[in-house]
C-alpha positions as semicolon CSV with decimal commas, in nm:
position;residue;x (nm);y (nm);z (nm)
1;M;6,306;-5,813;21,156
2;K;6,232;-5,997;20,771
3;S;5,832;-5,856;20,804
4;L;5,991;-5,489;20,855
5;Y;6,328;-5,546;20,580
6;K;6,003;-5,638;20,327
7;L;5,834;-5,336;20,446
8;S;6,153;-5,096;20,395
9;T;6,204;-5,242;20,042
10;L;5,836;-5,225;19,907
11;L;5,897;-4,820;20,074
12;F;6,231;-4,794;19,870
13;L;6,067;-4,975;19,548
14;F;5,730;-4,749;19,581
15;V;5,934;-4,441;19,628
16;S;6,123;-4,502;19,322
17;V;5,850;-4,567;19,081
18;T;5,659;-4,285;19,200
19;S;5,966;-4,077;19,149
20;C;6,033;-4,246;18,786
21;S;5,644;-4,187;18,692
22;D;5,638;-3,794;18,810
23;D;5,938;-3,778;18,590
24;D;5,801;-3,927;18,327
25;S;5,521;-3,721;18,339
26;S;5,657;-3,395;18,390
27;R;5,851;-3,504;18,036
28;D;5,488;-3,581;17,903
29;E;5,289;-3,292;17,980
30;L;5,508;-3,039;17,763
31;T;5,347;-2,754;17,809
32;G;5,417;-2,343;17,749
33;S;5,651;-2,250;17,480
34;G;6,045;-2,280;17,468
35;M;6,397;-2,223;17,315
36;V;6,545;-2,495;17,093
37;K;6,944;-2,449;17,055
38;I;7,111;-2,571;16,789
39;E;7,515;-2,577;16,799
40;F;7,719;-2,592;16,463
41;D;8,015;-2,803;16,532
42;N;8,301;-2,684;16,241
43;S;8,467;-3,032;16,142
44;V;8,749;-3,172;15,908
45;A;8,675;-3,568;15,840
46;G;8,578;-3,668;16,152
47;D;8,871;-3,374;16,347
48;D;8,754;-3,045;16,497
49;L;8,802;-2,829;16,237
50;I;9,091;-2,537;16,398
51;L;9,082;-2,213;16,149
52;G;9,499;-2,252;15,996
53;S;9,511;-2,598;16,069
54;S;9,594;-2,831;15,770
55;Y;9,464;-3,140;15,596
56;T;9,468;-3,298;15,264
57;N;9,180;-3,381;15,051
58;S;9,073;-3,690;14,801
59;Q;9,244;-3,462;14,492
60;A;9,578;-3,450;14,692
61;E;9,511;-3,134;14,769
62;T;9,629;-3,009;15,148
63;L;9,474;-2,731;15,252
64;T;9,556;-2,516;15,531
65;I;9,171;-2,313;15,617
66;N;9,093;-1,991;15,735
67;R;8,818;-1,876;15,730
68;L;8,459;-2,130;15,739
69;N;8,145;-1,885;15,787
70;Y;7,770;-2,048;15,607
71;I;7,427;-1,882;15,602
72;V;7,109;-2,116;15,724
73;S;6,782;-1,953;15,765
74;N;6,442;-2,083;15,727
75;F;6,390;-2,363;15,986
76;R;6,093;-2,563;16,051
77;L;6,068;-2,851;16,323
78;T;5,879;-3,172;16,283
79;D;5,709;-3,292;16,589
80;T;5,591;-3,627;16,693
81;Q;5,254;-3,605;16,538
82;G;5,389;-3,468;16,188
83;N;5,266;-3,102;16,280
84;V;5,533;-2,862;16,148
85;F;5,646;-2,563;16,299
86;T;5,833;-2,320;16,055
87;Y;6,000;-2,009;16,270
88;P;5,896;-1,681;16,162
89;K;6,043;-1,631;15,845
90;E;6,184;-1,225;15,976
91;A;6,344;-1,327;16,261
92;G;6,479;-1,707;16,073
93;Y;6,807;-1,616;15,923
94;F;7,169;-1,684;16,107
95;I;7,529;-1,617;16,036
96;T;7,747;-1,887;16,172
97;S;8,107;-1,824;16,155
98;E;8,403;-2,035;16,265
99;E;8,641;-1,700;16,312
100;T;8,425;-1,504;16,543
101;G;8,270;-1,818;16,754
102;N;7,964;-1,699;16,653
103;T;7,821;-2,086;16,583
104;E;7,503;-2,107;16,804
105;V;7,165;-2,048;16,721
106;V;6,904;-2,008;16,903
107;L;6,513;-2,057;16,802
108;M;6,267;-1,878;17,045
109;D;5,887;-1,907;17,149
110;V;5,876;-2,239;16,985
111;P;5,573;-2,436;17,104
112;A;5,587;-2,732;17,407
113;G;5,631;-3,069;17,174
114;R;5,834;-3,413;17,075
115;Y;6,031;-3,299;16,769
116;T;6,134;-3,571;16,590
117;S;6,350;-3,388;16,283
118;M;6,490;-3,051;16,181
119;T;6,439;-2,830;15,782
120;F;6,679;-2,563;15,740
121;G;6,824;-2,364;15,406
122;I;7,161;-2,274;15,350
123;G;7,171;-1,955;15,231
124;V;6,966;-1,658;15,139
125;D;6,661;-1,812;14,906
126;Q;6,511;-1,526;14,644
127;E;6,192;-1,432;14,845
128;K;6,370;-1,349;15,064
129;Y;6,618;-1,103;14,869
130;L;6,342;-0,959;14,677
131;L;6,210;-0,834;14,914
132;G;6,494;-0,535;14,902
133;A;6,723;-0,384;15,119
134;E;6,482;-0,280;15,340
135;G;6,322;-0,600;15,395
136;Q;6,642;-0,800;15,503
137;G;6,674;-0,613;15,814
138;D;6,969;-0,623;16,037
139;L;7,072;-0,929;15,803
140;L;7,184;-0,726;15,537
141;T;7,444;-0,543;15,796
142;E;7,519;-0,887;15,962
143;A;7,629;-0,977;15,611
144;E;7,823;-0,650;15,511
145;S;8,064;-0,708;15,872
146;T;8,108;-1,069;15,795
147;E;8,216;-1,081;15,461
148;M;7,842;-1,271;15,366
149;M;7,780;-1,037;15,091
150;W;7,973;-0,907;14,816
151;S;7,755;-0,573;14,738
152;W;7,347;-0,549;14,730
153;Q;7,328;-0,584;14,376
154;A;7,520;-0,895;14,331
155;G;7,393;-1,059;14,664
156;Y;7,487;-1,279;14,966
157;K;7,764;-1,498;14,958
158;F;7,568;-1,804;15,154
159;L;7,939;-1,981;15,156
160;N;8,254;-1,819;15,257
161;F;8,563;-2,085;15,283
162;E;8,885;-1,928;15,187
163;G;9,209;-2,049;15,301
164;T;9,573;-2,205;15,125
165;F;9,675;-2,473;14,926
166;T;9,973;-2,687;14,783
167;S;9,927;-3,007;14,561
168;S;10,173;-3,189;14,300
169;T;10,168;-2,924;14,041
170;V;10,087;-2,596;14,277
171;P;10,330;-2,386;14,442
172;E;10,249;-2,380;14,872
173;N;10,039;-2,188;14,986
174;T;9,850;-2,086;14,676
175;N;9,528;-1,866;14,749
176;F;9,138;-2,086;14,686
177;Q;8,855;-1,894;14,818
178;I;8,481;-2,071;14,728
179;H;8,184;-1,809;14,731
180;M;7,887;-2,002;14,653
181;G;7,548;-1,784;14,619
182;S;7,260;-1,727;14,412
183;H;7,296;-1,513;14,062
184;G;6,974;-1,442;14,004
185;S;6,679;-1,706;13,904
186;S;6,903;-1,861;13,629
187;L;7,163;-1,951;13,898
188;D;7,023;-2,050;14,232
189;N;7,195;-2,236;14,459
190;Y;6,957;-2,223;14,735
191;K;6,986;-2,530;14,930
192;E;6,794;-2,678;15,214
193;T;6,836;-3,040;15,437
194;T;6,633;-3,201;15,659
195;L;6,757;-3,398;15,954
196;S;6,680;-3,714;16,200
197;L;6,725;-3,628;16,531
198;G;6,726;-3,892;16,587
199;T;6,660;-3,837;17,011
200;E;6,369;-3,630;17,029
201;A;6,351;-3,237;17,143
202;L;6,133;-3,202;17,387
203;V;6,024;-2,809;17,414
204;S;5,846;-2,667;17,683
205;D;5,813;-2,412;17,938
206;K;6,063;-2,614;18,120
207;M;6,297;-2,813;17,882
208;T;6,532;-2,615;17,612
209;P;6,721;-2,877;17,385
210;I;7,014;-2,807;17,252
211;I;7,108;-2,970;16,864
212;H;7,375;-3,085;16,807
213;L;7,544;-3,074;16,439
214;V;7,839;-3,183;16,309
215;V;7,852;-3,012;16,061
216;N;8,214;-3,165;15,757
217;A;8,368;-2,879;15,601
218;G;8,548;-3,084;15,402
219;N;8,213;-3,209;15,219
220;I;8,205;-2,893;15,098
221;L;8,515;-2,937;14,805
222;D;8,466;-3,385;14,835
223;G;8,174;-3,442;14,869
224;D;7,957;-3,622;14,610
225;N;8,073;-3,372;14,337
226;K;8,445;-3,363;14,363
227;I;8,595;-2,992;14,303
228;S;8,991;-2,937;14,228
229;L;9,147;-2,628;14,317
230;T;9,454;-2,712;14,171
231;E;9,193;-2,665;13,860
232;Q;9,040;-2,386;13,961
233;A;9,129;-2,173;14,303
234;V;8,849;-1,981;14,304
235;I;8,493;-1,994;14,248
236;M;8,257;-1,782;14,271
237;V;8,038;-1,768;13,999
238;S;8,057;-2,068;13,795
239;E;7,747;-2,236;13,621
240;E;7,951;-2,597;13,618
241;K;8,098;-2,566;13,959
242;S;7,852;-2,368;14,236
243;P;7,583;-2,624;14,155
244;K;7,789;-2,929;14,266
245;I;7,959;-2,660;14,544
246;A;7,611;-2,598;14,685
247;E;7,474;-2,899;14,652
248;N;7,793;-3,058;14,838
249;T;7,714;-2,781;15,161
250;A;7,389;-2,889;15,192
251;N;7,491;-3,228;15,292
252;M;7,762;-3,177;15,522
253;F;7,546;-3,132;15,881
254;S;7,441;-3,481;16,066
255;V;7,317;-3,466;16,399
256;D;7,600;-3,576;16,702
257;H;7,290;-3,615;16,940
258;V;7,009;-3,408;17,143
259;H;7,065;-3,264;17,496
260;N;6,729;-3,226;17,634
261;G;6,757;-3,017;17,982
262;D;6,708;-2,654;18,093
263;G;6,954;-2,545;17,828
264;S;7,274;-2,412;18,067
265;S;7,423;-2,770;18,001
266;H;7,546;-2,995;17,658
C-alpha cells in the first residue's frame, strides 16, 4: 500500500508540474498579434467619479462635476527588450467620456509580446491638426458631437471639465468650465505621459490584456499646480493657467492593475 501511495503521489506531482510547465510554455510562446484594452476609471481623490456628486478641493472649493471628457492619442507600447510598438497614427485618437460611459480604448493588431510600459498623449498634436480638416478622419465628427471642439479654426478641446462650485466668497451653483487645448504653436498644450505597467501585459493571438488605469480628475485643478476657481471660473485660453492645467492633466493617470486573459473578464 505504501508503494502504491508513493506511486500515486509521484504521479500527481508529475501531472501538476507538467500542467504548470505547459501553462508557462503557452505564455512564453506569444505569437501573432492581438488586442490591448485600456480602461480609464475616472475618480476623484480615490473615490469613483459619479457625475453630479460633490467634493472639496485643497482651495476649500466644493465642486459638483457634470462633465469629464478628454482625448487620448498616439499610443506607444514598450516590451521587455526595449522594443517600441507605435500604434498607427491615423487610428490613434480616442475620446473618452464619463457622460456616455465610453471610457475604454481598444488597440487592434498589436504585435505579440510582453509589454512593460505605455506612453500616450493627452490631446491632439500639431502634426495631426496641421493635416487640415480633410486629414482628421472620424475624429473631427466625433469631437463635434461630444463637445470636444470649439471650431475648426480654434481647434480641439483636449479636456472638457465642467460643473458648478461654491466657496466662502462665491455663491452656490456657480458654473465652472475648464477647456484645455492648443492655440497655435505659441500655446501648444499637447502633453504625453509614460506609465510603467507593473505587471507585464501579455499580447498574442490568444491573449488580450486589459490595462486598468485610474484617472484622478481632482488632479486637474489640484495637482502640482493649484488652480483656484474662485479666482477664475472659466479657463479656456490662458497663457498662464492653460499650460499649468495641461501639466496637471498629464499627471492624473496611474496604473491600477493589468489583467492578462482572453479579454472577456476584468
